[in-house]
Amino acid sequence: MPIKIAGESLNACSGCEISILDMGERLLTLLEFATIVHLPLLMDSKHCDRKNNPQTVKLPKADVGLISGNIKTKENLELAQAMRDSCDFIIAFGTCATHGGIPALANSYQSDDLLGHCFNTVGTDKADSLPSDAVPGLMDVCYALDEHIRVDVCLPGCPPHPDHIFRALQSIEKKESFSLPEKSVCDNCPASRDGKGQVKTLKRALELPQWRVFDDTKEGFKCFLEQGFLCMGPVTRDGCGGDTDQARCIMAQVPCRGCYGPVKKEGNQRLAMLNALASNDIDISSLPETLSMLRFSGGHGLLRPLPRIKESE
């Protein structure tokens, strides 16, 4: 009997759902042992009765729930809890769900500051009040999925590779375990390394890395980090190449941007990257945007805004 799959997108961009379509012909194989009963971004399905009771979330029962995105609004939390109640098995689908991802950069700021920045721009008149009717209320911070509901499998990636999506769902259907190796991008990177680079300052991405290096013994390319480019390979979980051992960004001559999150679930990608830069004798102050470029490391309880201090204090 086919397993039933339901999916919901919370605070996300929908890229994870597009990765399902990127399975290509294997999507047809997936549909031989699975039935999609709810996935609003890919099919006409709703999670509430907008006409009679728009406040009630109602989801079909399913064996597997794919939840992409993190929890930033009260509606996100309600949907996540409804998915947990209606699904036997929950997959945190993508790095936003597993660790917070790019949207969790909002955790560097207070919610009032975020709203003020969005609704009071240079080109608009200052608003006396912010929208409140029919607008979901904000949570205090942006949460990873397992900070509020129980998660059975974490499938990181921005987006997860189609190979991993297929294998994860297939393993559930076959009642087999599924896990990704805890290796870094550097573990499978073919770049040559000297130990410490001669470059002491970070370079901007507008400058191209040196790709081919020739000497008397080998042909290849030199480690991007040792060339002075911010490459997050040392602190990022390998997997963006799917069933191959080749990281997609690296083989496209682009430094790793950390999309699979930290190597280990509890890892602090941002702190680990600062340590990697220091170990290569690179001055982190050489590029003011360094911290903001570490864009997948802002959630999962690792970065929270400081309490607002009243002026009277």
PDB file of C-alpha atoms in Angstrom:
ATOM      1  CA  MET A   1       0.000   0.000   0.000  1.00  0.00           C
ATOM      2  CA  PRO A   2       1.496   3.419  -0.965  1.00  0.00           C
ATOM      3  CA  ILE A   3       2.647   5.674   1.839  1.00  0.00           C
ATOM      4  CA  LYS A   4       0.819   8.970   2.138  1.00  0.00           C
ATOM      5  CA  ILE A   5       2.893  12.164   1.987  1.00  0.00           C
ATOM      6  CA  ALA A   6       1.795  15.607   3.167  1.00  0.00           C
ATOM      7  CA  GLY A   7       3.806  18.805   2.984  1.00  0.00           C
ATOM      8  CA  GLU A   8       3.673  22.362   4.284  1.00  0.00           C
ATOM      9  CA  SER A   9       5.900  25.402   3.794  1.00  0.00           C
ATOM     10  CA  LEU A  10       6.363  27.758   6.753  1.00  0.00           C
ATOM     11  CA  ASN A  11       8.803  30.698   6.700  1.00  0.00           C
ATOM     12  CA  ALA A  12      10.549  29.663   3.481  1.00  0.00           C
ATOM     13  CA  CYS A  13      11.076  30.374  -0.225  1.00  0.00           C
ATOM     14  CA  SER A  14       9.543  27.195  -1.770  1.00  0.00           C
ATOM     15  CA  GLY A  15      12.897  26.049  -3.157  1.00  0.00           C
ATOM     16  CA  CYS A  16      12.707  22.763  -1.241  1.00  0.00           C
ATOM     17  CA  GLU A  17       9.442  21.856  -2.953  1.00  0.00           C
ATOM     18  CA  ILE A  18      10.956  22.654  -6.357  1.00  0.00           C
ATOM     19  CA  SER A  19      13.744  20.206  -5.503  1.00  0.00           C
ATOM     20  CA  ILE A  20      11.093  17.471  -5.367  1.00  0.00           C
ATOM     21  CA  LEU A  21      10.291  18.182  -9.007  1.00  0.00           C
ATOM     22  CA  ASP A  22      14.023  18.116  -9.766  1.00  0.00           C
ATOM     23  CA  MET A  23      14.008  14.376  -9.077  1.00  0.00           C
ATOM     24  CA  GLY A  24      13.068  14.072 -12.753  1.00  0.00           C
ATOM     25  CA  GLU A  25      12.112  10.566 -13.805  1.00  0.00           C
ATOM     26  CA  ARG A  26      12.569   9.298 -10.260  1.00  0.00           C
ATOM     27  CA  LEU A  27       9.498  11.329  -9.331  1.00  0.00           C
ATOM     28  CA  LEU A  28       7.513   8.789 -11.340  1.00  0.00           C
ATOM     29  CA  THR A  29       9.210   6.001  -9.395  1.00  0.00           C
ATOM     30  CA  LEU A  30       8.336   7.810  -6.151  1.00  0.00           C
ATOM     31  CA  LEU A  31       4.682   7.945  -7.169  1.00  0.00           C
ATOM     32  CA  GLU A  32       4.698   4.154  -7.529  1.00  0.00           C
ATOM     33  CA  PHE A  33       5.117   3.700  -3.767  1.00  0.00           C
ATOM     34  CA  ALA A  34       3.850   7.055  -2.450  1.00  0.00           C
ATOM     35  CA  THR A  35       0.739   9.211  -2.754  1.00  0.00           C
ATOM     36  CA  ILE A  36       0.867  12.965  -2.170  1.00  0.00           C
ATOM     37  CA  VAL A  37      -2.263  13.923  -0.230  1.00  0.00           C
ATOM     38  CA  HIS A  38      -1.387  17.521   0.637  1.00  0.00           C
ATOM     39  CA  LEU A  39       1.268  19.850  -0.757  1.00  0.00           C
ATOM     40  CA  PRO A  40      -0.075  23.364  -1.467  1.00  0.00           C
ATOM     41  CA  LEU A  41       2.951  24.564  -3.430  1.00  0.00           C
ATOM     42  CA  LEU A  42       2.740  21.702  -5.935  1.00  0.00           C
ATOM     43  CA  MET A  43      -0.960  20.852  -5.985  1.00  0.00           C
ATOM     44  CA  ASP A  44      -4.343  22.422  -5.268  1.00  0.00           C
ATOM     45  CA  SER A  45      -4.766  21.645  -1.589  1.00  0.00           C
ATOM     46  CA  LYS A  46      -5.725  23.910   1.297  1.00  0.00           C
ATOM     47  CA  HIS A  47      -5.103  23.665   5.028  1.00  0.00           C
ATOM     48  CA  CYS A  48      -8.231  25.507   6.143  1.00  0.00           C
ATOM     49  CA  ASP A  49     -11.799  26.320   5.148  1.00  0.00           C
ATOM     50  CA  ARG A  50     -11.435  29.967   4.116  1.00  0.00           C
ATOM     51  CA  LYS A  51     -15.176  30.386   3.593  1.00  0.00           C
ATOM     52  CA  ASN A  52     -16.647  28.890   6.766  1.00  0.00           C
ATOM     53  CA  ASN A  53     -13.835  28.852   9.335  1.00  0.00           C
ATOM     54  CA  PRO A  54     -10.603  30.494   8.158  1.00  0.00           C
ATOM     55  CA  GLN A  55      -8.961  30.155  11.592  1.00  0.00           C
ATOM     56  CA  THR A  56      -9.124  26.353  11.750  1.00  0.00           C
ATOM     57  CA  VAL A  57      -6.236  24.316  10.354  1.00  0.00           C
ATOM     58  CA  LYS A  58      -7.372  20.965   9.004  1.00  0.00           C
ATOM     59  CA  LEU A  59      -4.892  18.580   7.388  1.00  0.00           C
ATOM     60  CA  PRO A  60      -5.355  15.067   6.006  1.00  0.00           C
ATOM     61  CA  LYS A  61      -3.795  12.130   7.818  1.00  0.00           C
ATOM     62  CA  ALA A  62      -0.464  11.088   6.325  1.00  0.00           C
ATOM     63  CA  ASP A  63       2.385   8.695   6.978  1.00  0.00           C
ATOM     64  CA  VAL A  64       5.103  11.257   6.211  1.00  0.00           C
ATOM     65  CA  GLY A  65       5.084  15.014   6.654  1.00  0.00           C
ATOM     66  CA  LEU A  66       7.582  17.239   4.845  1.00  0.00           C
ATOM     67  CA  ILE A  67       7.872  20.628   6.555  1.00  0.00           C
ATOM     68  CA  SER A  68      10.045  23.271   4.919  1.00  0.00           C
ATOM     69  CA  GLY A  69      10.865  26.628   6.454  1.00  0.00           C
ATOM     70  CA  ASN A  70      11.263  27.762  10.029  1.00  0.00           C
ATOM     71  CA  ILE A  71       8.867  29.193  12.602  1.00  0.00           C
ATOM     72  CA  LYS A  72       8.662  32.986  12.717  1.00  0.00           C
ATOM     73  CA  THR A  73       4.932  33.689  12.970  1.00  0.00           C
ATOM     74  CA  LYS A  74       2.167  32.265  15.146  1.00  0.00           C
ATOM     75  CA  GLU A  75       0.576  30.872  12.001  1.00  0.00           C
ATOM     76  CA  ASN A  76       3.844  29.007  11.248  1.00  0.00           C
ATOM     77  CA  LEU A  77       3.699  27.464  14.720  1.00  0.00           C
ATOM     78  CA  GLU A  78       0.042  26.475  14.335  1.00  0.00           C
ATOM     79  CA  LEU A  79       0.756  24.795  10.990  1.00  0.00           C
ATOM     80  CA  ALA A  80       3.800  22.967  12.356  1.00  0.00           C
ATOM     81  CA  GLN A  81       1.803  21.610  15.289  1.00  0.00           C
ATOM     82  CA  ALA A  82      -1.062  20.584  12.989  1.00  0.00           C
ATOM     83  CA  MET A  83       1.387  18.705  10.751  1.00  0.00           C
ATOM     84  CA  ARG A  84       2.854  16.935  13.776  1.00  0.00           C
ATOM     85  CA  ASP A  85      -0.624  15.870  14.886  1.00  0.00           C
ATOM     86  CA  SER A  86      -1.680  14.600  11.444  1.00  0.00           C
ATOM     87  CA  CYS A  87       1.559  12.859  10.354  1.00  0.00           C
ATOM     88  CA  ASP A  88       3.183   9.749  11.806  1.00  0.00           C
ATOM     89  CA  PHE A  89       6.644  10.772  10.627  1.00  0.00           C
ATOM     90  CA  ILE A  90       7.999  14.334  10.288  1.00  0.00           C
ATOM     91  CA  ILE A  91      10.947  15.343   8.095  1.00  0.00           C
ATOM     92  CA  ALA A  92      12.482  18.767   8.705  1.00  0.00           C
ATOM     93  CA  PHE A  93      12.841  19.608   5.044  1.00  0.00           C
ATOM     94  CA  GLY A  94      15.728  21.945   4.200  1.00  0.00           C
ATOM     95  CA  THR A  95      18.181  24.019   6.222  1.00  0.00           C
ATOM     96  CA  CYS A  96      15.558  26.616   7.199  1.00  0.00           C
ATOM     97  CA  ALA A  97      13.626  23.849   8.947  1.00  0.00           C
ATOM     98  CA  THR A  98      16.647  22.065  10.449  1.00  0.00           C
ATOM     99  CA  HIS A  99      18.663  25.071  11.636  1.00  0.00           C
ATOM    100  CA  GLY A 100      16.898  28.334  10.846  1.00  0.00           C
ATOM    101  CA  GLY A 101      18.630  29.091   7.563  1.00  0.00           C
ATOM    102  CA  ILE A 102      18.779  32.472   5.893  1.00  0.00           C
ATOM    103  CA  PRO A 103      15.516  33.823   7.460  1.00  0.00           C
ATOM    104  CA  ALA A 104      17.035  33.297  10.916  1.00  0.00           C
ATOM    105  CA  LEU A 105      19.390  36.208  10.242  1.00  0.00           C
ATOM    106  CA  ALA A 106      16.394  38.159  11.526  1.00  0.00           C
ATOM    107  CA  ASN A 107      17.403  36.941  14.981  1.00  0.00           C
ATOM    108  CA  SER A 108      20.088  39.611  15.014  1.00  0.00           C
ATOM    109  CA  TYR A 109      17.334  42.192  15.460  1.00  0.00           C
ATOM    110  CA  GLN A 110      14.260  42.875  17.556  1.00  0.00           C
ATOM    111  CA  SER A 111      10.875  42.283  15.888  1.00  0.00           C
ATOM    112  CA  ASP A 112       9.957  45.983  16.215  1.00  0.00           C
ATOM    113  CA  ASP A 113      13.115  46.906  14.356  1.00  0.00           C
ATOM    114  CA  LEU A 114      12.313  44.445  11.557  1.00  0.00           C
ATOM    115  CA  LEU A 115       8.779  45.762  11.126  1.00  0.00           C
ATOM    116  CA  GLY A 116       9.938  49.361  11.231  1.00  0.00           C
ATOM    117  CA  HIS A 117      12.549  48.666   8.574  1.00  0.00           C
ATOM    118  CA  CYS A 118       9.976  47.005   6.287  1.00  0.00           C
ATOM    119  CA  PHE A 119       7.139  49.507   6.624  1.00  0.00           C
ATOM    120  CA  ASN A 120       9.064  52.771   7.111  1.00  0.00           C
ATOM    121  CA  THR A 121      11.414  53.008   4.169  1.00  0.00           C
ATOM    122  CA  VAL A 122      13.169  56.002   2.643  1.00  0.00           C
ATOM    123  CA  GLY A 123      10.584  56.252  -0.114  1.00  0.00           C
ATOM    124  CA  THR A 124       7.461  56.046   2.041  1.00  0.00           C
ATOM    125  CA  ASP A 125       5.705  58.240   4.569  1.00  0.00           C
ATOM    126  CA  LYS A 126       6.202  57.190   8.175  1.00  0.00           C
ATOM    127  CA  ALA A 127       3.320  54.961   9.292  1.00  0.00           C
ATOM    128  CA  ASP A 128       1.452  55.788  12.490  1.00  0.00           C
ATOM    129  CA  SER A 129       0.782  52.094  13.071  1.00  0.00           C
ATOM    130  CA  LEU A 130       1.815  48.757  11.598  1.00  0.00           C
ATOM    131  CA  PRO A 131      -0.612  46.339   9.889  1.00  0.00           C
ATOM    132  CA  SER A 132      -2.396  44.029  12.323  1.00  0.00           C
ATOM    133  CA  ASP A 133      -5.646  42.845  10.695  1.00  0.00           C
ATOM    134  CA  ALA A 134      -5.327  39.473   8.918  1.00  0.00           C
ATOM    135  CA  VAL A 135      -1.556  39.569   9.437  1.00  0.00           C
ATOM    136  CA  PRO A 136      -0.031  36.694  11.461  1.00  0.00           C
ATOM    137  CA  GLY A 137       1.607  37.794  14.685  1.00  0.00           C
ATOM    138  CA  LEU A 138       5.376  37.460  14.939  1.00  0.00           C
ATOM    139  CA  MET A 139       7.109  35.080  17.336  1.00  0.00           C
ATOM    140  CA  ASP A 140       9.812  36.563  19.548  1.00  0.00           C
ATOM    141  CA  VAL A 141      12.512  35.004  17.341  1.00  0.00           C
ATOM    142  CA  CYS A 142      12.881  32.719  14.340  1.00  0.00           C
ATOM    143  CA  TYR A 143      12.935  29.065  15.477  1.00  0.00           C
ATOM    144  CA  ALA A 144      14.175  25.876  13.890  1.00  0.00           C
ATOM    145  CA  LEU A 145      11.436  23.268  13.607  1.00  0.00           C
ATOM    146  CA  ASP A 146      12.585  20.927  16.377  1.00  0.00           C
ATOM    147  CA  GLU A 147      12.557  23.761  18.905  1.00  0.00           C
ATOM    148  CA  HIS A 148       8.752  23.481  18.944  1.00  0.00           C
ATOM    149  CA  ILE A 149       7.760  20.045  17.627  1.00  0.00           C
ATOM    150  CA  ARG A 150       9.280  16.575  17.547  1.00  0.00           C
ATOM    151  CA  VAL A 151      11.201  15.882  14.334  1.00  0.00           C
ATOM    152  CA  ASP A 152      12.031  12.338  13.175  1.00  0.00           C
ATOM    153  CA  VAL A 153      14.517  13.072  10.376  1.00  0.00           C
ATOM    154  CA  CYS A 154      16.513  16.186   9.496  1.00  0.00           C
ATOM    155  CA  LEU A 155      17.154  16.659   5.782  1.00  0.00           C
ATOM    156  CA  PRO A 156      19.291  19.808   5.396  1.00  0.00           C
ATOM    157  CA  GLY A 157      20.167  21.656   2.225  1.00  0.00           C
ATOM    158  CA  CYS A 158      19.198  24.866   0.500  1.00  0.00           C
ATOM    159  CA  PRO A 159      17.490  23.064  -1.077  1.00  0.00           C
ATOM    160  CA  PRO A 160      18.045  19.372  -0.196  1.00  0.00           C
ATOM    161  CA  HIS A 161      19.468  17.436  -3.111  1.00  0.00           C
ATOM    162  CA  PRO A 162      16.845  15.400  -5.041  1.00  0.00           C
ATOM    163  CA  ASP A 163      18.976  12.261  -4.466  1.00  0.00           C
ATOM    164  CA  HIS A 164      18.573  12.644  -0.705  1.00  0.00           C
ATOM    165  CA  ILE A 165      14.857  13.394  -0.916  1.00  0.00           C
ATOM    166  CA  PHE A 166      14.223  10.249  -2.910  1.00  0.00           C
ATOM    167  CA  ARG A 167      16.384   8.059  -0.674  1.00  0.00           C
ATOM    168  CA  ALA A 168      14.804   9.427   2.508  1.00  0.00           C
ATOM    169  CA  LEU A 169      11.252   8.724   1.325  1.00  0.00           C
ATOM    170  CA  GLN A 170      12.244   5.352  -0.114  1.00  0.00           C
ATOM    171  CA  SER A 171      13.863   4.325   3.177  1.00  0.00           C
ATOM    172  CA  ILE A 172      10.645   5.161   5.053  1.00  0.00           C
ATOM    173  CA  GLU A 173       8.601   3.070   2.634  1.00  0.00           C
ATOM    174  CA  LYS A 174      11.031   0.167   3.069  1.00  0.00           C
ATOM    175  CA  LYS A 175      11.192   0.725   6.857  1.00  0.00           C
ATOM    176  CA  GLU A 176      14.949   1.278   6.698  1.00  0.00           C
ATOM    177  CA  SER A 177      17.050   3.840   8.539  1.00  0.00           C
ATOM    178  CA  PHE A 178      18.217   6.979   6.755  1.00  0.00           C
ATOM    179  CA  SER A 179      21.069   9.292   7.675  1.00  0.00           C
ATOM    180  CA  LEU A 180      23.595  11.553   6.029  1.00  0.00           C
ATOM    181  CA  PRO A 181      27.333  11.220   6.716  1.00  0.00           C
ATOM    182  CA  GLU A 182      28.771  13.700   9.198  1.00  0.00           C
ATOM    183  CA  LYS A 183      31.570  14.917   6.952  1.00  0.00           C
ATOM    184  CA  SER A 184      32.504  18.420   5.889  1.00  0.00           C
ATOM    185  CA  VAL A 185      32.678  19.728   2.339  1.00  0.00           C
ATOM    186  CA  CYS A 186      36.463  19.872   2.786  1.00  0.00           C
ATOM    187  CA  ASP A 187      36.602  16.112   3.397  1.00  0.00           C
ATOM    188  CA  ASN A 188      35.720  15.456  -0.252  1.00  0.00           C
ATOM    189  CA  CYS A 189      37.135  18.616  -1.807  1.00  0.00           C
ATOM    190  CA  PRO A 190      39.859  17.932  -4.436  1.00  0.00           C
ATOM    191  CA  ALA A 191      41.614  21.257  -3.797  1.00  0.00           C
ATOM    192  CA  SER A 192      45.298  21.271  -2.900  1.00  0.00           C
ATOM    193  CA  ARG A 193      46.221  22.720   0.491  1.00  0.00           C
ATOM    194  CA  ASP A 194      49.470  24.055   1.891  1.00  0.00           C
ATOM    195  CA  GLY A 195      48.266  24.240   5.477  1.00  0.00           C
ATOM    196  CA  LYS A 196      48.085  28.003   5.837  1.00  0.00           C
ATOM    197  CA  GLY A 197      47.498  30.470   3.064  1.00  0.00           C
ATOM    198  CA  GLN A 198      49.808  33.364   2.372  1.00  0.00           C
ATOM    199  CA  VAL A 199      46.818  35.717   2.060  1.00  0.00           C
ATOM    200  CA  LYS A 200      46.032  37.590   5.285  1.00  0.00           C
ATOM    201  CA  THR A 201      42.923  39.512   4.222  1.00  0.00           C
ATOM    202  CA  LEU A 202      39.631  38.325   2.772  1.00  0.00           C
ATOM    203  CA  LYS A 203      38.829  39.125  -0.833  1.00  0.00           C
ATOM    204  CA  ARG A 204      35.502  40.250  -2.205  1.00  0.00           C
ATOM    205  CA  ALA A 205      33.490  37.842  -4.322  1.00  0.00           C
ATOM    206  CA  LEU A 206      33.837  40.189  -7.315  1.00  0.00           C
ATOM    207  CA  GLU A 207      37.334  38.801  -7.772  1.00  0.00           C
ATOM    208  CA  LEU A 208      37.594  35.334  -9.321  1.00  0.00           C
ATOM    209  CA  PRO A 209      39.478  32.565  -7.515  1.00  0.00           C
ATOM    210  CA  GLN A 210      42.525  31.062  -9.154  1.00  0.00           C
ATOM    211  CA  TRP A 211      41.203  27.775 -10.466  1.00  0.00           C
ATOM    212  CA  ARG A 212      44.098  25.938 -12.140  1.00  0.00           C
ATOM    213  CA  VAL A 213      47.485  25.560 -10.482  1.00  0.00           C
ATOM    214  CA  PHE A 214      50.337  23.833 -12.268  1.00  0.00           C
ATOM    215  CA  ASP A 215      53.601  22.563 -10.801  1.00  0.00           C
ATOM    216  CA  ASP A 216      55.991  19.684 -11.406  1.00  0.00           C
ATOM    217  CA  THR A 217      53.869  17.086  -9.636  1.00  0.00           C
ATOM    218  CA  LYS A 218      50.185  17.782  -9.958  1.00  0.00           C
ATOM    219  CA  GLU A 219      47.416  19.686 -11.650  1.00  0.00           C
ATOM    220  CA  GLY A 220      44.451  21.025  -9.728  1.00  0.00           C
ATOM    221  CA  PHE A 221      43.174  24.104  -7.931  1.00  0.00           C
ATOM    222  CA  LYS A 222      44.248  25.688  -4.697  1.00  0.00           C
ATOM    223  CA  CYS A 223      41.998  25.859  -1.625  1.00  0.00           C
ATOM    224  CA  PHE A 224      39.734  28.899  -1.892  1.00  0.00           C
ATOM    225  CA  LEU A 225      40.199  29.727   1.778  1.00  0.00           C
ATOM    226  CA  GLU A 226      43.978  29.740   1.390  1.00  0.00           C
ATOM    227  CA  GLN A 227      43.505  32.098  -1.563  1.00  0.00           C
ATOM    228  CA  GLY A 228      41.675  34.480   0.757  1.00  0.00           C
ATOM    229  CA  PHE A 229      38.080  33.773  -0.296  1.00  0.00           C
ATOM    230  CA  LEU A 230      35.399  33.131   2.308  1.00  0.00           C
ATOM    231  CA  CYS A 231      34.712  29.427   1.753  1.00  0.00           C
ATOM    232  CA  MET A 232      32.624  27.675   4.403  1.00  0.00           C
ATOM    233  CA  GLY A 233      33.672  24.178   3.357  1.00  0.00           C
ATOM    234  CA  PRO A 234      35.510  23.436   6.651  1.00  0.00           C
ATOM    235  CA  VAL A 235      32.364  23.976   8.751  1.00  0.00           C
ATOM    236  CA  THR A 236      29.609  22.836   6.360  1.00  0.00           C
ATOM    237  CA  ARG A 237      28.076  19.387   6.086  1.00  0.00           C
ATOM    238  CA  ASP A 238      28.833  17.669   2.813  1.00  0.00           C
ATOM    239  CA  GLY A 239      25.898  16.594   0.669  1.00  0.00           C
ATOM    240  CA  CYS A 240      25.072  19.283  -1.878  1.00  0.00           C
ATOM    241  CA  GLY A 241      26.395  16.970  -4.621  1.00  0.00           C
ATOM    242  CA  GLY A 242      23.808  14.320  -3.787  1.00  0.00           C
ATOM    243  CA  ASP A 243      25.031  10.765  -4.394  1.00  0.00           C
ATOM    244  CA  THR A 244      28.285  12.108  -5.873  1.00  0.00           C
ATOM    245  CA  ASP A 245      31.267  13.289  -3.809  1.00  0.00           C
ATOM    246  CA  GLN A 246      31.560  16.616  -5.611  1.00  0.00           C
ATOM    247  CA  ALA A 247      30.222  19.755  -3.937  1.00  0.00           C
ATOM    248  CA  ARG A 248      28.188  21.715  -6.463  1.00  0.00           C
ATOM    249  CA  CYS A 249      29.549  25.177  -5.680  1.00  0.00           C
ATOM    250  CA  ILE A 250      33.168  24.072  -5.490  1.00  0.00           C
ATOM    251  CA  MET A 251      33.074  22.301  -8.856  1.00  0.00           C
ATOM    252  CA  ALA A 252      31.457  25.414 -10.368  1.00  0.00           C
ATOM    253  CA  GLN A 253      34.507  27.396  -9.158  1.00  0.00           C
ATOM    254  CA  VAL A 254      32.499  29.118  -6.427  1.00  0.00           C
ATOM    255  CA  PRO A 255      33.443  29.000  -2.708  1.00  0.00           C
ATOM    256  CA  CYS A 256      31.081  27.059  -0.439  1.00  0.00           C
ATOM    257  CA  ARG A 257      28.335  29.185   1.115  1.00  0.00           C
ATOM    258  CA  GLY A 258      27.313  26.724   3.816  1.00  0.00           C
ATOM    259  CA  CYS A 259      23.877  25.673   2.561  1.00  0.00           C
ATOM    260  CA  TYR A 260      23.854  22.238   4.261  1.00  0.00           C
ATOM    261  CA  GLY A 261      24.344  23.777   7.686  1.00  0.00           C
ATOM    262  CA  PRO A 262      26.869  22.701  10.334  1.00  0.00           C
ATOM    263  CA  VAL A 263      28.618  19.333  10.082  1.00  0.00           C
ATOM    264  CA  LYS A 264      26.955  18.177  13.291  1.00  0.00           C
ATOM    265  CA  LYS A 265      23.440  19.121  14.298  1.00  0.00           C
ATOM    266  CA  GLU A 266      24.511  20.946  17.448  1.00  0.00           C
ATOM    267  CA  GLY A 267      27.374  22.734  15.698  1.00  0.00           C
ATOM    268  CA  ASN A 268      27.737  26.512  15.663  1.00  0.00           C
ATOM    269  CA  GLN A 269      28.614  27.195  12.038  1.00  0.00           C
ATOM    270  CA  ARG A 270      29.349  30.858  12.576  1.00  0.00           C
ATOM    271  CA  LEU A 271      31.745  30.391  15.486  1.00  0.00           C
ATOM    272  CA  ALA A 272      33.468  27.466  13.768  1.00  0.00           C
ATOM    273  CA  MET A 273      34.001  29.579  10.631  1.00  0.00           C
ATOM    274  CA  LEU A 274      35.574  32.391  12.614  1.00  0.00           C
ATOM    275  CA  ASN A 275      37.950  29.813  14.115  1.00  0.00           C
ATOM    276  CA  ALA A 276      38.768  28.503  10.618  1.00  0.00           C
ATOM    277  CA  LEU A 277      39.626  32.016   9.440  1.00  0.00           C
ATOM    278  CA  ALA A 278      41.812  32.614  12.487  1.00  0.00           C
ATOM    279  CA  SER A 279      43.639  29.301  12.002  1.00  0.00           C
ATOM    280  CA  ASN A 280      44.522  30.437   8.473  1.00  0.00           C
ATOM    281  CA  ASP A 281      45.884  33.736   9.839  1.00  0.00           C
ATOM    282  CA  ILE A 282      43.156  35.678   8.024  1.00  0.00           C
ATOM    283  CA  ASP A 283      42.099  38.960   9.589  1.00  0.00           C
ATOM    284  CA  ILE A 284      38.307  38.763   9.929  1.00  0.00           C
ATOM    285  CA  SER A 285      38.062  42.544  10.171  1.00  0.00           C
ATOM    286  CA  SER A 286      39.377  42.791   6.612  1.00  0.00           C
ATOM    287  CA  LEU A 287      35.841  42.335   5.293  1.00  0.00           C
ATOM    288  CA  PRO A 288      33.113  44.073   7.337  1.00  0.00           C
ATOM    289  CA  GLU A 289      30.399  41.874   5.845  1.00  0.00           C
ATOM    290  CA  THR A 290      32.043  38.662   7.090  1.00  0.00           C
ATOM    291  CA  LEU A 291      29.457  37.880   9.757  1.00  0.00           C
ATOM    292  CA  SER A 292      26.482  38.600   7.523  1.00  0.00           C
ATOM    293  CA  MET A 293      27.900  36.312   4.831  1.00  0.00           C
ATOM    294  CA  LEU A 294      27.704  33.380   7.256  1.00  0.00           C
ATOM    295  CA  ARG A 295      24.064  33.212   6.384  1.00  0.00           C
ATOM    296  CA  PHE A 296      22.935  29.719   7.334  1.00  0.00           C
ATOM    297  CA  SER A 297      24.012  29.847  10.963  1.00  0.00           C
ATOM    298  CA  GLY A 298      21.539  32.221  12.586  1.00  0.00           C
ATOM    299  CA  GLY A 299      18.930  29.870  14.022  1.00  0.00           C
ATOM    300  CA  HIS A 300      18.506  26.818  16.219  1.00  0.00           C
ATOM    301  CA  GLY A 301      18.996  28.622  19.494  1.00  0.00           C
ATOM    302  CA  LEU A 302      22.490  29.814  18.580  1.00  0.00           C
ATOM    303  CA  LEU A 303      21.720  33.453  17.945  1.00  0.00           C
ATOM    304  CA  ARG A 304      19.103  35.436  19.807  1.00  0.00           C
ATOM    305  CA  PRO A 305      18.553  39.196  20.066  1.00  0.00           C
ATOM    306  CA  LEU A 306      19.629  40.933  23.255  1.00  0.00           C
ATOM    307  CA  PRO A 307      16.805  42.128  25.534  1.00  0.00           C
ATOM    308  CA  ARG A 308      15.804  45.700  24.782  1.00  0.00           C
ATOM    309  CA  ILE A 309      17.070  48.104  27.440  1.00  0.00           C
ATOM    310  CA  LYS A 310      14.768  50.954  28.363  1.00  0.00           C
ATOM    311  CA  GLU A 311      16.203  54.438  28.114  1.00  0.00           C
ATOM    312  CA  SER A 312      15.472  55.042  31.814  1.00  0.00           C
ATOM    313  CA  GLU A 313      17.775  52.157  32.702  1.00  0.00           C
TER     314      GLU A 313
END
